[in-house]
Coordinates of C-alpha atoms in Angstrom, one line a residue:
Chain A
M217 CA 13.9 -26.7 4.5
N218 CA 17.2 -27.4 3.2
W219 CA 18.1 -26.0 -0.2
R220 CA 16.9 -28.4 -2.8
P221 CA 17.7 -27.5 -6.4
R222 CA 14.7 -29.7 -7.7
S223 CA 12.2 -27.8 -5.6
S224 CA 13.8 -24.4 -6.5
L225 CA 13.7 -25.4 -10.2
A226 CA 10.0 -26.3 -10.0
L227 CA 9.2 -23.1 -8.4
L228 CA 11.1 -21.2 -11.2
T229 CA 9.4 -23.2 -13.8
L230 CA 6.0 -22.6 -12.2
A231 CA 6.9 -18.7 -12.1
L232 CA 8.0 -18.6 -15.8
G233 CA 4.8 -20.6 -16.8
A234 CA 2.7 -18.2 -15.0
A235 CA 4.6 -15.3 -16.4
A236 CA 4.1 -16.6 -20.0
A237 CA 0.4 -17.1 -19.4
G238 CA 0.2 -13.5 -18.0
W239 CA 2.5 -11.8 -20.5
V240 CA -0.3 -10.9 -22.9
R241 CA -2.1 -8.8 -20.3
G242 CA -0.7 -5.3 -20.1
E243 CA -1.4 -2.5 -17.8
V244 CA -3.0 -0.3 -20.4
Y245 CA -6.7 -1.7 -20.0
Q246 CA -8.1 0.6 -22.8
E247 CA -6.9 3.3 -25.1
A248 CA -8.5 6.8 -24.4
D249 CA -9.6 7.1 -28.0
A250 CA -11.4 3.7 -27.8
F251 CA -13.2 4.8 -24.5
V252 CA -14.4 8.2 -26.1
A253 CA -15.5 6.3 -29.3
E254 CA -17.3 3.8 -27.1
V255 CA -19.4 6.7 -25.3
F256 CA -20.1 8.6 -28.6
G257 CA -20.0 6.0 -31.4
T258 CA -17.1 7.9 -33.1
V259 CA -14.4 10.2 -31.5
P260 CA -15.9 13.6 -31.8
A261 CA -13.8 16.8 -32.1
P262 CA -12.3 17.6 -28.8
K263 CA -13.0 20.7 -26.8
V264 CA -10.9 22.5 -24.3
L265 CA -11.7 23.8 -20.9
W266 CA -9.4 26.6 -19.9
L267 CA -8.5 26.6 -16.3
T268 CA -8.8 30.2 -15.2
K269 CA -7.6 31.3 -12.0
D270 CA -10.9 30.7 -10.4
I271 CA -11.4 27.2 -11.7
Q272 CA -7.7 26.4 -10.8
A273 CA -8.4 27.4 -7.2
Q274 CA -11.4 25.2 -6.9
A275 CA -9.6 22.3 -8.7
A276 CA -6.9 22.7 -6.1
A277 CA -9.4 22.4 -3.3
I278 CA -10.8 19.3 -4.8
L279 CA -7.5 17.6 -5.6
G280 CA -5.6 18.8 -2.4
H281 CA -2.8 20.3 -4.7
P282 CA -2.8 22.7 -7.5
P283 CA -3.8 21.1 -10.9
A284 CA -0.8 20.6 -13.1
Q285 CA -2.7 21.5 -16.3
L286 CA -3.8 25.0 -17.6
R287 CA -6.3 23.6 -19.8
Q288 CA -8.2 20.3 -20.0
R289 CA -9.3 18.6 -23.2
Y290 CA -12.8 16.9 -23.2
W291 CA -15.5 15.6 -25.5
S292 CA -19.0 16.4 -25.2
D293 CA -22.6 16.5 -26.8
A294 CA -25.7 18.1 -25.2
H295 CA -26.0 15.7 -22.3
K296 CA -22.8 14.1 -21.6
S297 CA -19.0 14.8 -21.3
V298 CA -15.9 12.7 -21.3
W299 CA -12.9 13.5 -19.2
I300 CA -9.6 11.7 -19.3
L301 CA -7.9 12.4 -15.9
E302 CA -4.7 11.5 -14.2
E303 CA -3.9 11.6 -10.6
I304 CA -1.2 10.0 -8.4
G305 CA -2.5 7.1 -6.3
K306 CA 0.5 6.3 -4.0
E307 CA 3.3 7.3 -6.3
E308 CA 2.2 6.7 -9.7
L309 CA -0.4 8.3 -12.0
I310 CA -3.7 6.5 -12.5
T311 CA -5.4 7.3 -15.6
A312 CA -9.2 7.1 -15.7
G313 CA -12.0 8.0 -18.0
F314 CA -15.2 9.6 -16.6
V315 CA -18.4 9.9 -18.3
V316 CA -20.7 12.7 -17.0
A317 CA -24.4 12.9 -17.9
D318 CA -26.7 15.6 -17.0
G319 CA -24.4 16.5 -14.0
R320 CA -24.0 13.0 -12.7
I321 CA -21.2 10.3 -13.1
D322 CA -22.7 7.8 -15.8
H323 CA -19.8 5.5 -15.6
V324 CA -16.0 5.4 -14.8
R325 CA -13.2 3.3 -16.2
V326 CA -9.6 2.9 -15.3
L327 CA -7.5 3.1 -18.6
V328 CA -4.0 2.8 -17.2
Y329 CA -2.8 1.6 -13.6
R330 CA 0.9 1.6 -13.3
E331 CA 1.4 0.7 -9.5
S332 CA 2.2 -2.9 -8.6
R333 CA -0.6 -2.9 -6.0
G334 CA -4.1 -1.7 -5.7
Q335 CA -5.4 -2.6 -9.1
E336 CA -8.7 -3.6 -7.4
V337 CA -9.8 -0.1 -8.1
R338 CA -10.3 -1.0 -11.8
Y339 CA -12.9 -3.8 -11.3
P340 CA -16.5 -3.0 -11.8
S341 CA -17.4 -3.9 -8.2
F342 CA -15.6 -0.8 -7.1
L343 CA -16.3 1.4 -10.0
K344 CA -19.9 1.0 -10.0
Q345 CA -20.1 2.8 -6.9
F346 CA -19.7 6.1 -8.6
K347 CA -22.7 5.6 -10.9
G348 CA -25.2 8.3 -10.4
A349 CA -22.8 10.4 -8.0
K350 CA -23.1 14.1 -8.2
L351 CA -21.6 17.0 -6.5
A352 CA -22.8 17.9 -3.2
Q353 CA -21.9 20.7 -0.8
G354 CA -18.1 21.6 -0.7
A355 CA -17.6 19.9 -4.1
R356 CA -17.7 16.4 -2.4
L357 CA -19.6 13.5 -3.8
D358 CA -23.1 12.9 -2.6
R359 CA -22.2 9.5 -1.3
E360 CA -19.6 7.5 0.5
I361 CA -17.4 5.3 -1.7
D362 CA -16.2 2.0 0.1
G363 CA -12.6 1.7 0.1
I364 CA -10.5 -1.3 -0.7
A365 CA -8.0 -2.6 1.9
G366 CA -4.4 -1.9 1.1
A367 CA -5.5 0.5 -1.6
T368 CA -6.5 3.6 0.3
L369 CA -4.6 6.2 -1.8
S370 CA -5.7 4.7 -5.0
V371 CA -9.2 4.9 -3.9
G372 CA -8.7 8.5 -2.7
A373 CA -7.3 9.3 -6.1
M374 CA -10.3 7.9 -7.9
E375 CA -12.7 9.9 -5.6
R376 CA -10.9 13.1 -6.3
M377 CA -10.9 12.5 -10.1
A378 CA -14.6 11.8 -9.9
R379 CA -15.2 15.1 -8.2
L380 CA -13.0 17.0 -10.6
A381 CA -14.8 15.5 -13.7
L382 CA -18.2 16.6 -12.3
F383 CA -16.8 20.0 -11.6
F384 CA -15.2 20.5 -15.0
D385 CA -18.4 19.3 -16.5
R386 CA -20.2 22.0 -14.5
M387 CA -17.6 24.8 -15.6
S388 CA -17.8 23.5 -19.2
R389 CA -21.5 24.1 -19.4
Q390 CA -21.5 27.6 -18.1
Chain B
M93 CA 13.3 19.4 -30.4
K94 CA 15.0 22.4 -31.9
K95 CA 13.5 25.9 -31.2
S96 CA 13.7 26.6 -34.9
S97 CA 11.4 23.6 -35.6
L98 CA 8.9 25.1 -33.1
G99 CA 9.1 28.5 -34.7
V100 CA 8.4 27.1 -38.2
A101 CA 5.5 25.0 -36.9
L102 CA 4.1 28.1 -35.2
A103 CA 4.8 30.4 -38.2
A104 CA 3.2 27.7 -40.3
A105 CA 0.2 27.6 -38.1
F106 CA -0.2 31.4 -38.4
A107 CA 0.4 31.2 -42.0
A108 CA -2.6 29.1 -42.2
A109 CA -4.9 31.5 -40.7
P110 CA -6.6 32.6 -43.8
A111 CA -7.8 28.9 -44.1
F112 CA -9.7 29.5 -41.0
G113 CA -12.1 31.6 -42.8
Q114 CA -14.4 33.1 -40.1
A115 CA -13.0 30.7 -37.4
T116 CA -13.5 32.1 -34.0
V117 CA -10.7 33.0 -31.8
D118 CA -11.5 29.9 -29.8
Q119 CA -11.2 27.7 -32.7
K120 CA -7.9 29.1 -33.6
L121 CA -6.6 28.6 -30.2
Q122 CA -7.7 24.9 -30.4
I123 CA -5.9 24.5 -33.7
L124 CA -2.7 26.2 -32.2
Q125 CA -3.0 24.0 -29.0
Q126 CA -3.2 21.0 -31.3
E127 CA -0.1 22.1 -33.0
I128 CA 1.8 22.7 -29.7
D129 CA 0.7 19.3 -28.4
D130 CA 2.0 17.5 -31.5
L131 CA 5.2 19.4 -31.2
K132 CA 5.7 18.6 -27.5
A133 CA 5.0 14.9 -28.3
Q134 CA 7.6 15.2 -31.2
A135 CA 10.1 16.9 -28.7
R136 CA 9.6 14.1 -26.1
R137 CA 10.3 11.4 -28.7
S138 CA 13.4 13.2 -30.0
A139 CA 14.9 13.9 -26.5
A140 CA 14.3 10.5 -25.2
P141 CA 13.7 7.9 -27.8
T142 CA 14.0 5.0 -25.5
Q143 CA 11.5 6.4 -22.9
Q144 CA 7.8 6.1 -23.8
A145 CA 5.9 8.7 -22.0
S146 CA 2.3 8.1 -21.1
P147 CA 0.3 8.7 -24.3
Y148 CA -2.5 10.2 -22.3
S149 CA -0.5 12.8 -20.6
L150 CA 0.5 14.3 -24.1
D151 CA -2.6 13.6 -26.1
Y152 CA -5.0 14.6 -23.6
G153 CA -3.4 17.6 -22.1
S154 CA -3.8 16.7 -18.6
M155 CA -0.4 16.2 -16.8
L156 CA 2.0 17.7 -19.2
D157 CA 4.6 18.6 -16.6
R158 CA 4.2 15.6 -14.2
S159 CA 7.0 13.5 -15.6
S160 CA 7.6 11.7 -12.3
G161 CA 4.6 9.4 -12.9
L162 CA 5.3 8.6 -16.5
A163 CA 6.6 5.5 -17.7
S164 CA 10.3 5.6 -17.1
G165 CA 12.9 7.5 -15.1
G166 CA 10.7 8.5 -12.0
T167 CA 12.2 8.3 -8.4
H168 CA 9.5 8.9 -5.7
V169 CA 10.2 9.6 -2.0
V170 CA 7.8 7.9 0.4
G171 CA 7.7 7.9 4.2
Y172 CA 5.8 7.6 7.4
G173 CA 6.3 7.8 11.1
E174 CA 4.8 7.9 14.4
V175 CA 5.1 9.6 17.8
G176 CA 3.8 8.0 20.9
Y177 CA 3.2 8.9 24.6
G178 CA 2.5 6.1 27.2
K179 CA 1.6 6.6 30.8
F180 CA 1.7 3.3 32.8
R181 CA -1.1 2.8 35.3
R182 CA 0.7 0.9 38.0
S183 CA 4.0 2.6 38.2
G184 CA 3.0 6.0 37.1
D185 CA 6.0 6.1 34.7
A186 CA 5.6 7.8 31.4
T187 CA 7.4 7.8 28.3
A188 CA 7.3 9.8 25.1
D189 CA 9.0 8.5 21.9
L190 CA 9.7 9.0 18.3
Q191 CA 8.8 5.3 17.7
R192 CA 9.7 5.3 14.0
F193 CA 10.5 7.4 11.2
V194 CA 10.7 5.6 7.8
F195 CA 11.7 7.0 4.3
G196 CA 11.9 5.2 1.2
F197 CA 13.1 5.7 -2.4
N198 CA 11.0 4.1 -5.1
H199 CA 12.3 4.1 -8.6
R200 CA 10.8 3.2 -12.0
F201 CA 13.4 1.9 -14.4
D202 CA 10.9 1.4 -17.3
E203 CA 7.4 0.4 -17.8
R204 CA 7.8 -2.9 -16.0
L205 CA 10.8 -2.7 -13.8
T206 CA 10.6 -0.9 -10.4
F207 CA 12.5 -0.7 -7.3
H208 CA 11.0 -0.3 -3.7
S209 CA 12.7 0.5 -0.4
E210 CA 12.2 1.7 3.0
V211 CA 14.7 2.7 5.7
E212 CA 13.7 2.9 9.2
F213 CA 15.0 4.6 12.3
E214 CA 13.5 3.7 15.4
H215 CA 13.5 5.7 18.9
A216 CA 15.1 8.8 17.3
V217 CA 18.7 8.2 18.3
V218 CA 20.9 5.4 17.0
S219 CA 24.2 4.8 18.8
K220 CA 25.8 2.2 20.8
A221 CA 24.6 3.8 24.1
D222 CA 20.9 4.3 22.9
E223 CA 18.0 1.9 22.1
G224 CA 17.5 3.2 18.5
E225 CA 17.9 1.1 15.5
A226 CA 18.6 1.8 11.9
E227 CA 17.5 -0.9 9.6
I228 CA 16.5 -1.6 6.0
E229 CA 13.0 -2.6 6.1
Q230 CA 12.6 -3.3 2.4
A231 CA 14.8 -3.3 -0.7
W232 CA 13.3 -5.4 -3.5
L233 CA 12.9 -5.1 -7.3
N234 CA 9.6 -5.9 -9.1
Y235 CA 9.2 -6.9 -12.7
K236 CA 5.5 -6.3 -13.7
M237 CA 4.7 -8.7 -16.7
S238 CA 0.9 -7.9 -16.1
D239 CA -1.5 -7.3 -13.2
A240 CA -1.6 -11.2 -12.9
V241 CA 2.2 -11.8 -12.9
N242 CA 4.8 -9.8 -11.1
L243 CA 8.3 -11.2 -10.2
K244 CA 10.1 -9.7 -7.2
G245 CA 13.4 -10.2 -5.5
G246 CA 15.4 -8.7 -2.7
L247 CA 14.4 -7.9 0.8
F248 CA 10.5 -7.8 1.0
L249 CA 7.8 -8.2 3.4
I250 CA 6.2 -11.7 4.1
P251 CA 2.4 -11.5 3.2
L252 CA 1.1 -12.9 6.4
G253 CA -1.7 -11.0 8.3
I254 CA -3.0 -7.5 7.7
L255 CA -0.4 -5.4 9.5
N256 CA 2.8 -6.8 8.1
E257 CA 2.4 -5.4 4.5
T258 CA 0.2 -2.5 5.5
H259 CA 1.6 -0.9 8.5
E260 CA 1.6 2.8 8.0
P261 CA 0.2 4.4 11.3
P262 CA -2.9 6.1 9.5
T263 CA -4.0 2.6 8.4
Y264 CA -4.6 0.9 11.7
Y265 CA -6.3 1.7 14.9
G266 CA -4.5 2.2 18.3
V267 CA -1.1 3.9 19.2
M268 CA 0.6 0.6 19.6
R269 CA 0.5 -2.1 16.9
N270 CA -1.7 -5.1 18.0
Q271 CA 0.1 -7.7 20.0
V272 CA -0.9 -10.5 17.9
E273 CA 0.7 -9.3 14.8
T274 CA 3.8 -8.4 16.9
R275 CA 4.2 -11.5 19.1
I276 CA 2.9 -14.1 17.0
I277 CA 3.5 -12.7 13.3
P278 CA 6.6 -10.8 13.9
T279 CA 5.7 -7.5 12.1
T280 CA 7.5 -5.9 10.5
W281 CA 8.7 -9.1 9.1
R282 CA 10.9 -9.3 5.9
E283 CA 13.1 -11.9 4.3
L284 CA 15.5 -12.1 1.5
G285 CA 14.0 -14.1 -1.4
A286 CA 12.2 -14.2 -4.7
G287 CA 8.6 -14.3 -5.3
V288 CA 5.7 -14.3 -7.8
H289 CA 2.6 -12.2 -7.0
G290 CA -0.5 -10.6 -8.8
V291 CA -4.1 -10.3 -9.1
V292 CA -6.2 -12.8 -10.8
G293 CA -10.0 -12.9 -11.5
E294 CA -11.6 -9.9 -10.0
G295 CA -9.7 -9.1 -6.8
L296 CA -8.0 -12.3 -5.8
R297 CA -4.4 -11.5 -5.0
Y298 CA -1.9 -14.3 -4.7
D299 CA 1.8 -14.1 -3.5
V300 CA 4.2 -17.2 -3.4
G301 CA 7.9 -17.4 -3.1
I302 CA 11.0 -18.8 -1.5
T303 CA 13.0 -16.9 1.1
T304 CA 15.5 -17.0 4.1
S305 CA 14.1 -18.6 7.1
F306 CA 14.6 -18.0 10.8
D307 CA 17.5 -19.1 12.9
S308 CA 16.7 -20.7 16.2
G309 CA 20.0 -20.2 17.3
K310 CA 19.5 -16.5 17.6
L311 CA 16.4 -16.8 19.9
D312 CA 17.2 -14.2 22.7
E313 CA 13.7 -13.0 23.9
R314 CA 11.4 -15.2 26.0
T315 CA 8.0 -13.4 25.5
T316 CA 7.9 -12.6 21.8
G317 CA 7.6 -16.0 20.4
I318 CA 9.9 -16.7 17.5
R319 CA 10.3 -13.0 16.7
S320 CA 14.0 -12.7 17.8
A321 CA 14.9 -15.4 15.6
H322 CA 14.1 -13.6 12.3
Q323 CA 17.2 -12.5 10.4
E324 CA 15.9 -9.4 8.6
G325 CA 18.5 -9.8 5.8
Q326 CA 21.4 -9.2 8.1
Q327 CA 24.0 -11.7 7.0
A328 CA 21.3 -14.3 7.2
N329 CA 22.2 -17.9 7.5
A330 CA 20.7 -19.5 4.7
R331 CA 21.3 -23.1 4.8
D332 CA 17.7 -23.5 5.7
L333 CA 15.3 -21.8 3.4
A334 CA 11.6 -21.2 3.8
V335 CA 8.6 -21.0 1.3
Y336 CA 5.5 -18.9 1.8
G337 CA 2.2 -18.5 0.0
A338 CA -0.6 -16.1 0.6
L339 CA -4.2 -15.5 -1.0
N340 CA -6.3 -12.4 -0.3
Y341 CA -9.6 -11.5 -1.9
R342 CA -10.5 -7.8 -1.9
R343 CA -13.6 -6.0 -3.1
P344 CA -15.1 -2.7 -1.9
G345 CA -15.3 -2.9 1.9
L346 CA -14.1 -6.6 2.2
L347 CA -10.9 -8.3 2.7
V348 CA -10.7 -11.9 3.3
G349 CA -7.4 -13.7 3.3
G350 CA -4.7 -15.9 4.8
G351 CA -1.2 -17.1 4.4
V352 CA 1.4 -19.6 5.4
F353 CA 5.2 -19.7 6.0
T354 CA 7.3 -22.7 6.7
G355 CA 11.0 -23.6 6.7
N356 CA 13.6 -25.1 9.1
T357 CA 15.4 -23.0 11.4
G358 CA 18.3 -25.1 12.7
Q359 CA 20.7 -23.6 10.2
N360 CA 23.0 -26.6 10.9
G361 CA 24.0 -25.0 14.2
V362 CA 26.0 -21.9 12.7
S363 CA 24.6 -19.7 15.4
N364 CA 24.3 -22.3 18.1
S365 CA 26.3 -25.5 17.7
A366 CA 23.9 -27.4 19.8
L367 CA 21.5 -27.1 16.8
Q368 CA 23.8 -29.0 14.3
G369 CA 21.7 -31.5 12.4
V370 CA 18.4 -30.2 14.1
S371 CA 15.6 -29.3 11.6
A372 CA 13.5 -27.0 14.0
R373 CA 10.9 -26.6 11.4
L374 CA 8.7 -23.5 11.8
T375 CA 5.4 -23.1 10.4
L376 CA 3.4 -20.0 10.8
W377 CA -0.1 -19.4 9.3
D378 CA -2.9 -16.9 9.6
V379 CA -6.5 -16.2 8.4
H380 CA -8.0 -12.7 8.4
A381 CA -10.9 -10.6 7.5
Q382 CA -12.0 -7.1 7.3
Y383 CA -15.4 -5.6 6.6
R384 CA -16.3 -2.1 6.1
V385 CA -19.8 -0.9 5.4
G386 CA -21.2 2.5 6.1
G387 CA -19.3 3.9 9.0
L388 CA -18.7 0.4 10.5
D389 CA -15.2 -1.1 10.3
L390 CA -14.9 -4.7 11.6
Q391 CA -11.6 -6.6 11.5
G392 CA -10.5 -10.0 12.9
L393 CA -7.2 -12.3 12.5
Y394 CA -6.2 -15.7 13.9
A395 CA -2.7 -16.7 13.6
A396 CA -1.0 -19.8 14.8
G397 CA 2.4 -21.7 14.5
T398 CA 4.6 -24.6 15.7
L399 CA 8.3 -24.9 16.2
G400 CA 9.5 -28.5 15.8
D401 CA 12.3 -29.7 18.0
A402 CA 11.5 -27.2 20.6
D403 CA 13.0 -29.4 23.2
K404 CA 16.4 -29.2 21.3
V405 CA 16.0 -25.6 20.9
T406 CA 15.4 -25.1 24.7
A407 CA 18.5 -27.3 25.3
A408 CA 20.5 -25.1 22.8
I409 CA 19.5 -21.9 24.6
L410 CA 20.4 -23.4 27.9
A411 CA 23.8 -24.5 26.7
A412 CA 24.7 -21.1 25.3
A413 CA 23.4 -19.1 28.3
P414 CA 25.9 -18.0 30.9
T415 CA 23.6 -19.1 33.7
P416 CA 20.4 -21.1 33.7
A417 CA 18.7 -17.7 34.9
D418 CA 19.7 -16.3 31.5
A419 CA 18.1 -19.2 29.6
F420 CA 14.3 -19.6 28.8
A421 CA 12.2 -22.2 27.3
A422 CA 11.9 -22.1 23.6
P423 CA 8.3 -21.4 22.1
K424 CA 6.7 -24.8 20.9
T425 CA 3.2 -23.6 19.8
L426 CA 2.0 -20.1 19.1
K427 CA -1.5 -18.9 18.6
G428 CA -3.4 -15.8 19.0
G429 CA -6.2 -13.7 17.6
Y430 CA -8.0 -10.5 17.9
V431 CA -11.4 -8.9 16.9
Q432 CA -11.7 -5.3 16.5
A433 CA -14.7 -2.8 15.8
A434 CA -14.6 0.8 14.9
Y435 CA -17.3 3.3 13.9
H436 CA -16.9 6.5 12.0
V437 CA -19.0 8.8 14.1
Y438 CA -18.0 12.1 12.5
K439 CA -16.7 12.8 8.9
R440 CA -16.5 16.3 7.4
G441 CA -14.0 17.2 4.8
N442 CA -10.8 15.6 5.7
F443 CA -11.7 15.2 9.2
D444 CA -12.8 11.7 10.2
L445 CA -13.4 10.6 14.0
A446 CA -13.7 6.8 14.8
P447 CA -13.8 5.2 18.3
F448 CA -12.7 1.7 18.5
V449 CA -12.5 -1.5 20.7
R450 CA -10.2 -4.4 20.3
Y451 CA -9.8 -7.6 22.2
E452 CA -6.7 -9.7 21.7
R453 CA -5.6 -13.4 23.0
I454 CA -2.3 -14.7 22.9
D455 CA -1.2 -18.1 23.8
I456 CA 2.6 -18.9 23.3
K457 CA 3.4 -22.5 24.8
Q458 CA 6.9 -23.0 25.6
Q459 CA 8.8 -26.2 25.7
E460 CA 9.5 -26.7 29.5
D461 CA 12.5 -28.2 31.0
P462 CA 11.8 -28.4 34.7
A463 CA 14.8 -30.3 35.5
N464 CA 17.0 -27.3 34.4
G465 CA 14.5 -24.7 35.7
Q466 CA 13.1 -23.8 32.2
L467 CA 9.5 -23.2 32.7
Q468 CA 6.6 -21.6 31.1
D469 CA 6.6 -17.6 31.3
P470 CA 3.1 -16.7 32.5
N471 CA 3.3 -13.5 30.4
N472 CA 3.1 -15.5 27.2
I473 CA -0.5 -16.3 28.0
E474 CA -2.0 -12.8 27.6
R475 CA -5.3 -11.1 27.0
V476 CA -5.3 -7.3 26.0
K477 CA -8.4 -5.0 25.8
T478 CA -7.9 -1.7 23.9
I479 CA -10.3 1.1 23.7
G480 CA -9.6 4.2 22.0
V481 CA -10.1 6.7 19.2
N482 CA -8.5 7.7 15.8
F483 CA -9.0 11.1 14.6
W484 CA -7.8 11.7 10.9
V485 CA -7.1 15.3 10.3
H486 CA -6.2 14.3 6.7
P487 CA -6.4 10.9 5.2
Q488 CA -2.6 10.5 5.7
V489 CA -2.3 12.1 9.2
V490 CA -3.9 10.8 12.3
L491 CA -4.2 11.5 16.0
K492 CA -4.7 8.6 18.4
A493 CA -5.6 8.1 22.0
D494 CA -6.4 4.7 23.9
V495 CA -6.4 2.9 27.1
Q496 CA -5.0 -0.7 27.3
R497 CA -5.7 -3.4 30.0
Y498 CA -3.5 -6.5 30.2
A499 CA -5.0 -9.5 32.0
T500 CA -1.5 -11.2 32.9
D501 CA 1.2 -8.5 32.8
K502 CA -0.7 -5.8 34.5
S503 CA 2.5 -3.5 34.5
Q504 CA 1.6 -2.9 30.8
D505 CA -1.7 -1.2 31.6
R506 CA -1.5 2.2 30.1
F507 CA -2.8 5.2 28.5
N508 CA -1.4 6.1 25.1
L509 CA -1.4 9.1 22.9
G510 CA 0.0 9.1 19.4
L511 CA 0.5 11.0 16.1
G512 CA 1.0 9.2 12.9
F513 CA 1.6 10.1 9.3
M514 CA 2.5 8.8 5.9
F515 CA 3.2 10.3 2.4

């Protein structure tokens, strides 16, 4: 096609219109406080899991790299615990909330997704696969998580965080 | 944050110790930790008032030291590469090659604006006397307004097919990239331009834009369809532009999508004066699907295209060639497809073993000019069978082996070994 100012203007108008429509939707899907409050009704006092050398070693085995933190804040009652974790997908951190009840994943939510591709990991159709998952031998999940084409690394990050949340929950109850 | 402020705060925290009453050591530590977190947050704000760190990384004590992934200022290095060995059945010849090594710098300017790049080196050595190439595969800026709306501009990949946008070796089967997404869709295919993309609904990704087009005057390969006419952002003739659009629906285990690209390619004869005033419109499109369930991994793709004024393009190639033997008939219609099946037979830890089979058909019809000796090249009608195995020793590192049989150009029958990685 030859360069046509009219068609280019129309495309630009379309882009800006779409942009205006989408402006209100940000990448922070839910604040962590709101997520915790949703689980417990109110935000309870946080607790802290100290990452001893042994815990650090096991967390490193799960993540494939040493954990960046020396302590992990969490919220819990007698049955369930909430963990806000962050892990790099391809190159940016994904922030996700994990609810663990009686040693199994109760539900998962992506709170912040920063990369320009791979947002499909935040949809319920993907996250519902984690419901009921528990740690199996080798600190792996007891099930296969179906991936999303083009979002392999983000899927891997979500799976690693789920395993870490289950492991931290186990450690917090010892 | 001044050290004195930290000291005062810590002193204040210790001074408040009597208020703890019979608080345990753990409780005291938690209170002190809260103080430290607050002070770190304050320090971060004071040090970089224009940079908003992820609130979660501070308030929830998880990634205090991983600044690279925060809202601004992060620069990441990414890369991938592959090494291949091929032994040809008929000739007995064998080659080993560092097929490509690619690295890229991605930078986040702020919460919304990012830069993405890839620099590729092919065949290890780049010099006048060698086969190697150095090229910019991508260099584009993305402005994220929301998940639903991203604006991009620069040199970016055209969203046709599966392989063009996702071509890191651990993400596909076989040592060699499939022929359909090499000769019909010219992977790795990038253009200079601007576009809008995003995800709407639950998993429907769109991508539309306007870019540079091909230049038919640059056609110089007879068996790769329109591939040799793409301009790759290298002083591209841009009198004729193109538009593209793609839709892809993704959910766990499933990908269904397609795309179209269309634009004139005559470029007013800048590269070949015989094409002055010739439109030579090129249209390429594809549909594809991928389904993964359990250990089964199925994939299929169909791509097709047409080049208008192919008779004039053939005449232009003939006019520019030193001799008729150096010329060839321009592609007129292109179509091809493949089906592929793999099964993950062994998974333990990071190890993952998956045998696969793939069947491809390629049909590139050329605009013949019998009077001048320009005829259809039989190698443009091809069938390729590939059977092999991928073995991932890590999700990002793969070993590959396969056997390929060509129905037409049997000199290409071969056994391949490969090693691929991405980070």
